[in-house]
CSV table of C-alpha atoms and ligand atoms in Angstrom, one decimal:
chain,number,residue,atom,x,y,z
A,44,MET,CA,1.1,23.2,17.6
A,45,ASP,CA,0.9,24.2,13.9
A,46,MET,CA,3.2,21.8,11.9
A,47,GLY,CA,4.1,24.5,9.4
A,48,ILE,CA,3.2,22.2,6.3
A,49,ARG,CA,-0.1,23.8,5.2
A,50,GLY,CA,-0.1,23.8,1.2
A,51,ARG,CA,2.4,21.1,1.0
A,52,HIS,CA,1.4,17.9,-1.3
A,53,ALA,CA,1.9,14.6,0.0
A,54,ILE,CA,1.4,11.1,-1.5
A,55,VAL,CA,0.2,8.6,1.2
A,56,CYS,CA,0.4,5.0,-0.1
A,57,ALA,CA,-1.9,2.4,1.1
A,58,GLY,CA,-3.9,5.0,2.6
A,59,SER,CA,-7.6,4.4,2.4
A,60,LYS,CA,-7.6,2.4,5.5
A,61,GLY,CA,-5.8,1.8,8.9
A,62,LEU,CA,-2.2,3.3,9.5
A,63,GLY,CA,-2.1,4.9,6.5
A,64,LYS,CA,-5.5,6.7,6.7
A,65,GLY,CA,-4.5,7.8,10.3
A,66,CYS,CA,-1.6,9.3,8.3
A,67,ALA,CA,-3.6,11.1,5.8
A,68,ARG,CA,-6.0,12.3,8.5
A,69,ALA,CA,-3.5,13.8,10.5
A,70,LEU,CA,-1.6,15.5,7.5
A,71,ALA,CA,-4.9,16.8,5.9
A,72,ALA,CA,-5.5,18.3,9.4
A,73,GLU,CA,-2.5,20.1,8.9
A,74,GLY,CA,-3.8,21.6,5.5
A,75,VAL,CA,-1.7,19.2,3.5
A,76,HIS,CA,-3.3,18.0,0.1
A,77,ILE,CA,-3.4,14.4,-0.2
A,78,THR,CA,-2.8,11.9,-3.1
A,79,LEU,CA,-4.4,8.9,-1.6
A,80,VAL,CA,-3.4,5.5,-3.2
A,81,ALA,CA,-4.8,2.2,-2.6
A,82,ARG,CA,-6.3,-0.8,-4.5
A,83,GLY,CA,-9.8,-0.8,-3.7
A,84,ILE,CA,-11.6,2.5,-5.1
A,85,GLU,CA,-14.9,2.0,-2.8
A,86,ALA,CA,-12.6,2.8,0.2
A,87,LEU,CA,-10.6,5.4,-1.2
A,88,GLU,CA,-13.7,7.6,-2.4
A,89,GLN,CA,-14.8,7.3,1.1
A,90,THR,CA,-11.7,8.3,2.8
A,91,ALA,CA,-11.3,11.1,0.3
A,92,ALA,CA,-14.6,12.5,0.9
A,93,GLU,CA,-13.9,12.4,4.9
A,94,LEU,CA,-10.6,14.3,4.3
A,95,ARG,CA,-12.2,16.9,2.0
A,96,ALA,CA,-15.2,17.5,4.1
A,97,ASP,CA,-13.3,17.6,7.6
A,98,HIS,CA,-10.3,19.5,6.3
A,99,GLY,CA,-11.0,21.1,3.3
A,100,VAL,CA,-7.7,20.1,1.2
A,101,GLU,CA,-7.5,18.7,-2.2
A,102,VAL,CA,-7.5,15.0,-2.4
A,103,ARG,CA,-6.7,12.9,-5.4
A,104,VAL,CA,-7.4,9.3,-5.4
A,105,VAL,CA,-5.4,6.7,-7.3
A,106,ALA,CA,-6.7,3.3,-7.6
A,107,THR,CA,-3.8,1.0,-8.0
A,108,ASP,CA,-1.5,-1.7,-6.3
A,109,ILE,CA,1.4,0.5,-5.5
A,110,THR,CA,3.6,-2.6,-5.4
A,111,THR,CA,3.7,-2.7,-9.2
A,112,ASP,CA,5.6,-0.7,-11.7
A,113,ALA,CA,2.3,0.8,-13.0
A,114,GLY,CA,1.1,1.7,-9.9
A,115,ARG,CA,3.7,3.5,-8.9
A,116,ALA,CA,3.9,5.5,-12.2
A,117,ALA,CA,0.3,6.3,-11.6
A,118,ALA,CA,0.8,7.6,-8.2
A,119,LEU,CA,3.6,9.8,-9.2
A,120,ALA,CA,1.6,10.9,-12.3
A,121,ALA,CA,-0.9,12.2,-10.1
A,122,CYS,CA,1.6,13.7,-7.7
A,123,PRO,CA,4.6,14.4,-9.5
A,124,GLN,CA,6.3,16.8,-6.9
A,125,PRO,CA,5.3,15.7,-3.6
A,126,ASP,CA,6.6,17.4,-0.3
A,127,ILE,CA,6.0,14.4,1.6
A,128,LEU,CA,5.9,10.8,0.8
A,129,ILE,CA,4.3,8.1,3.1
A,130,ASN,CA,5.3,4.6,2.3
A,131,ASN,CA,3.3,1.9,3.0
A,132,ALA,CA,1.6,-1.4,1.5
A,133,GLY,CA,-0.2,-4.3,3.1
A,134,GLY,CA,2.1,-6.9,5.0
A,135,PRO,CA,3.2,-10.3,3.8
A,136,PRO,CA,1.2,-13.3,5.4
A,137,PRO,CA,2.3,-15.0,8.6
A,138,GLY,CA,3.4,-18.9,8.6
A,139,ASP,CA,6.2,-21.2,9.3
A,140,PHE,CA,9.2,-20.2,7.1
A,141,ARG,CA,9.6,-23.8,5.8
A,142,GLN,CA,6.4,-23.2,3.8
A,143,PHE,CA,7.4,-19.8,2.3
A,144,ASP,CA,8.6,-20.4,-1.4
A,145,ARG,CA,10.6,-18.0,-3.4
A,146,ASP,CA,7.5,-16.4,-5.0
A,147,MET,CA,6.2,-15.4,-1.4
A,148,TRP,CA,9.7,-14.1,-1.0
A,149,ILE,CA,10.0,-12.0,-3.9
A,150,LYS,CA,6.3,-10.6,-3.3
A,151,ALA,CA,7.1,-9.6,0.1
A,152,VAL,CA,10.3,-7.9,-0.7
A,153,ASP,CA,8.7,-6.3,-3.6
A,154,ALA,CA,6.1,-4.9,-1.3
A,155,ASN,CA,7.8,-4.0,1.9
A,156,MET,CA,11.2,-3.2,0.9
A,157,LEU,CA,11.8,-2.5,-3.2
A,158,THR,CA,8.3,-0.5,-3.5
A,159,PRO,CA,9.6,2.1,-0.8
A,160,ILE,CA,12.8,2.2,-2.3
A,161,GLU,CA,11.6,2.7,-6.0
A,162,LEU,CA,9.4,5.8,-4.7
A,163,ILE,CA,12.3,7.2,-2.5
A,164,LYS,CA,14.2,7.0,-5.9
A,165,ALA,CA,11.7,8.7,-7.8
A,166,THR,CA,11.2,11.7,-5.5
A,167,LEU,CA,14.1,12.3,-3.0
A,168,ASP,CA,16.1,14.4,-5.7
A,169,GLY,CA,13.3,16.6,-6.5
A,170,MET,CA,12.8,17.1,-2.6
A,171,ILE,CA,16.6,18.0,-2.3
A,172,ALA,CA,16.2,20.6,-5.3
A,173,ARG,CA,13.3,22.3,-3.3
A,174,ARG,CA,14.9,22.3,-0.3
A,175,PHE,CA,12.0,20.6,1.8
A,176,GLY,CA,11.1,16.8,1.9
A,177,ARG,CA,9.7,14.6,4.2
A,178,ILE,CA,9.7,10.8,3.8
A,179,VAL,CA,8.1,8.3,6.2
A,180,ASN,CA,8.0,4.6,5.8
A,181,ILE,CA,5.6,2.8,8.0
A,182,THR,CA,7.3,-0.6,8.8
A,183,SER,CA,6.8,-2.7,11.9
A,184,SER,CA,7.7,-3.2,15.4
A,185,ALA,CA,8.8,-6.8,14.6
A,186,VAL,CA,11.9,-4.9,13.0
A,187,LYS,CA,13.2,-4.4,16.3
A,188,ALA,CA,11.4,-7.3,18.1
A,189,PRO,CA,10.8,-10.1,15.4
A,190,ILE,CA,8.2,-12.4,15.6
A,191,ASP,CA,8.9,-15.9,14.5
A,192,ILE,CA,5.8,-16.3,12.3
A,193,LEU,CA,6.2,-13.2,10.6
A,194,GLY,CA,9.6,-14.3,8.9
A,195,LEU,CA,8.5,-12.6,5.4
A,196,SER,CA,7.7,-9.3,7.3
A,197,ASN,CA,10.7,-9.6,9.7
A,198,GLY,CA,13.2,-10.3,6.2
A,199,ALA,CA,11.9,-7.7,4.0
A,200,ARG,CA,11.4,-4.9,6.4
A,201,ALA,CA,14.7,-5.2,8.0
A,202,GLY,CA,16.2,-4.9,4.5
A,203,LEU,CA,14.1,-1.8,3.9
A,204,THR,CA,15.5,-0.4,7.4
A,205,GLY,CA,19.4,-1.2,6.7
A,206,PHE,CA,18.9,0.6,3.5
A,207,ILE,CA,17.2,3.6,5.0
A,208,ALA,CA,20.0,4.0,7.7
A,209,GLY,CA,22.5,4.2,4.8
A,210,ILE,CA,20.9,6.7,2.6
A,211,SER,CA,18.8,9.1,5.2
A,212,ARG,CA,21.7,11.0,6.7
A,213,SER,CA,23.1,13.4,3.9
A,214,PRO,CA,19.7,14.7,2.6
A,215,SER,CA,19.0,16.4,5.9
A,216,ALA,CA,21.6,19.0,4.6
A,217,HIS,CA,19.0,20.0,2.3
A,218,ASN,CA,16.0,19.9,4.7
A,219,VAL,CA,14.9,16.3,3.6
A,220,THR,CA,14.6,13.5,6.1
A,221,ILE,CA,13.6,9.8,5.8
A,222,ASN,CA,12.4,8.1,9.0
A,223,ASN,CA,10.4,5.0,9.9
A,224,LEU,CA,7.5,4.6,11.9
A,225,LEU,CA,7.2,1.1,13.6
A,226,PRO,CA,3.7,0.3,14.8
A,227,GLY,CA,2.9,-2.4,17.2
A,228,ALA,CA,-0.5,-3.7,17.7
A,229,PHE,CA,-2.8,-1.0,16.1
A,230,ASP,CA,-6.7,-1.6,16.0
A,231,THR,CA,-7.0,-2.0,12.0
A,232,ASP,CA,-8.9,-4.4,9.8
A,233,THR,CA,-5.4,-6.4,9.1
A,234,MET,CA,-4.9,-6.7,12.8
A,235,ARG,CA,-8.6,-7.9,13.5
A,236,SER,CA,-8.4,-10.3,10.7
A,237,ARG,CA,-5.2,-11.8,11.9
A,238,MET,CA,-6.8,-12.1,15.2
A,239,ALA,CA,-9.8,-13.6,13.8
A,240,THR,CA,-7.6,-16.5,12.2
A,241,VAL,CA,-6.1,-17.2,15.7
A,242,ALA,CA,-9.6,-17.4,17.0
A,243,LYS,CA,-10.7,-19.7,14.3
A,244,ASN,CA,-7.5,-21.8,14.6
A,245,THR,CA,-7.7,-22.3,18.5
A,246,GLY,CA,-11.6,-22.4,18.7
A,247,ILE,CA,-11.4,-19.2,20.9
A,248,THR,CA,-14.0,-16.5,20.3
A,249,LEU,CA,-12.5,-13.1,18.6
A,250,ASP,CA,-13.3,-11.1,21.7
A,251,ALA,CA,-11.3,-13.3,24.1
A,252,VAL,CA,-8.5,-13.3,21.4
A,253,LEU,CA,-8.5,-9.6,21.4
A,254,GLU,CA,-8.7,-9.3,25.1
A,255,SER,CA,-5.9,-11.7,25.7
A,256,ARG,CA,-3.7,-9.9,22.8
A,257,ALA,CA,-4.4,-6.4,24.5
A,258,SER,CA,-3.7,-7.6,28.0
A,259,GLY,CA,-0.1,-8.3,27.0
A,260,ILE,CA,0.5,-4.8,26.0
A,261,PRO,CA,1.6,-2.6,29.1
A,262,ALA,CA,-1.0,0.0,27.9
A,263,LYS,CA,-3.6,-2.6,28.0
A,264,ARG,CA,-4.9,-1.9,24.7
A,265,PHE,CA,-4.5,-1.5,20.9
A,266,GLY,CA,-3.4,1.8,19.3
A,267,HIS,CA,-5.9,4.1,17.5
A,268,ILE,CA,-4.8,5.2,14.0
A,269,ASP,CA,-5.0,8.8,14.9
A,270,GLU,CA,-2.2,8.3,17.8
A,271,PHE,CA,-0.3,6.9,14.7
A,272,GLY,CA,-1.1,9.7,12.2
A,273,ALA,CA,-0.1,12.3,15.0
A,274,ALA,CA,3.3,10.9,15.1
A,275,CYS,CA,3.6,10.9,11.1
A,276,ALA,CA,2.2,14.4,11.1
A,277,TYR,CA,5.2,15.3,13.5
A,278,LEU,CA,7.9,13.6,11.2
A,279,CYS,CA,6.7,15.4,8.4
A,280,SER,CA,6.4,18.7,10.0
A,281,ALA,CA,8.7,22.0,9.3
A,282,HIS,CA,9.8,21.3,13.2
A,283,ALA,CA,11.3,17.8,12.4
A,284,GLY,CA,14.0,18.8,10.1
A,285,TYR,CA,16.7,17.8,12.5
A,286,VAL,CA,15.2,14.2,12.9
A,287,THR,CA,16.4,11.5,10.2
A,288,GLY,CA,17.3,7.9,10.0
A,289,GLN,CA,15.4,7.1,13.0
A,290,ASN,CA,13.1,4.3,13.9
A,291,PHE,CA,10.2,5.6,15.9
A,292,LEU,CA,8.6,2.8,17.7
A,293,ILE,CA,4.6,3.1,18.8
A,294,ASP,CA,3.7,0.2,20.5
A,295,GLY,CA,2.0,1.1,23.9
A,296,GLY,CA,5.2,0.0,25.8
A,297,ALA,CA,5.4,-3.6,24.4
A,298,TYR,CA,9.1,-3.3,23.5
A,299,PRO,CA,10.8,-4.2,26.9
A,300,GLY,CA,14.2,-2.8,26.1
A,301,THR,CA,16.3,0.1,27.1
A,302,PHE,CA,16.8,1.4,23.6
B,657,NAP,P1,-5.2,-2.2,6.7
B,657,NAP,O1,-6.1,-1.4,8.0
B,657,NAP,O2,-5.8,-3.4,6.5
B,657,NAP,O3,-5.2,-1.3,5.7
B,657,NAP,C1,-4.3,-1.5,4.6
B,657,NAP,C2,-4.4,-0.4,3.7
B,657,NAP,O4,-3.2,-0.8,2.6
B,657,NAP,C3,-5.6,-0.4,3.0
B,657,NAP,O5,-6.0,0.9,2.5
B,657,NAP,C4,-5.7,-1.1,1.6
B,657,NAP,O6,-6.3,-0.8,0.5
B,657,NAP,C5,-3.9,-0.7,1.4
B,657,NAP,N1,-3.3,-1.7,0.5
B,657,NAP,C6,-2.6,-2.9,0.9
B,657,NAP,N2,-2.0,-3.4,-0.2
B,657,NAP,C7,-1.7,-2.5,-0.8
B,657,NAP,C8,-1.5,-2.4,-2.1
B,657,NAP,N3,-0.5,-3.4,-2.8
B,657,NAP,N4,-1.4,-1.2,-3.1
B,657,NAP,C9,-2.1,-0.1,-2.6
B,657,NAP,N5,-2.7,-0.3,-1.3
B,657,NAP,C10,-2.7,-1.3,-0.8
B,657,NAP,O7,-3.8,-2.5,7.3
B,657,NAP,P2,-2.9,-1.8,8.6
B,657,NAP,O8,-3.1,-2.4,10.0
B,657,NAP,O9,-3.2,-0.2,8.4
B,657,NAP,O10,-1.2,-2.1,7.9
B,657,NAP,C11,-0.4,-1.3,7.3
B,657,NAP,C12,1.0,-1.7,7.2
B,657,NAP,O11,1.4,-1.8,8.7
B,657,NAP,C13,0.9,-3.1,6.7
B,657,NAP,O12,2.1,-3.4,6.3
B,657,NAP,C14,0.9,-4.3,8.1
B,657,NAP,O13,1.6,-5.3,8.0
B,657,NAP,C15,2.0,-3.1,9.1
B,657,NAP,N6,1.6,-3.4,10.2
B,657,NAP,C16,0.3,-3.2,11.2
B,657,NAP,C17,0.3,-3.4,12.3
B,657,NAP,C18,-1.1,-3.3,13.1
B,657,NAP,O14,-1.2,-3.4,14.2
B,657,NAP,N7,-2.3,-2.9,12.3
B,657,NAP,C19,1.4,-3.7,13.2
B,657,NAP,C20,2.4,-3.8,12.5
B,657,NAP,C21,2.7,-3.6,11.2
B,657,NAP,P3,-6.7,-2.1,-0.5
B,657,NAP,O15,-7.0,-3.0,0.0
B,657,NAP,O16,-8.1,-1.4,-1.2
B,657,NAP,O17,-5.5,-1.6,-1.3
């Protein structure tokens, strides 16, 4: 299916690797020009080269920390009128909530709640004026089914989710939508490094930890970033103008509830 977004411009935050890269790849495959943001220049350049070679789209790279004012300004300077905004950043560390101090909370809220809110604030009215906009926030399945050791993530992302629920309805009258994608367990660097920590702490091999984690998922495997990207491309498509304010879970069946 042609997604109907060829020639549009997207900012993909935290897009050099993992889920953000999956989104960038799926959008580029639909002919969307990409402004790719991440801190490390090497992975950025590598992903940008892949996208240009595979899909012939324009790709700008912005090597910056998207959780800072300067980082967001740099991303917006590279793409001042995005049609599509993919909000994403690294997640906060796991741990016992008793160990989380105020600085850790501020950092988590900055990265996983206030950064997407600031970027939406900077881009939404332009999208409304141009009568097309698609905003997708990468959050987590933990918004729906919180995980005890991910208190910083549960808290910050739940705050973003509540905010989005409030503001995402009325822009749809102008063909502008805002939705959240909730990943379960996907095979990315972050997921593997979390599992490596578990392996180290328990004395089990990394392969055994990965196998045991995957066996607990009804699909019996981890998600692939291209599966995530495909869902993102649909939400950003011309066909999804009637879908807004939704929390779209992609978790291989891990969440057991009816809704
Ligand atoms: P990943 O594969 O490690 O990729 C993270 C990407 O984000 C990289 O491109 C990284 O590049 C970039 N990044 C991180 N912090 C950034 C910052 N401050 N500014 C700009 N770019 C930044 O991670 P992932 O698994 O795709 O995770 C993406 C998000 O989804 C995270 O918030 C994670 O907690 C969440 N999530 C992931 C899973 C999963 O199973 N993978 C499940 C639930 C939720 P640089 O390091 O070079 O900046």
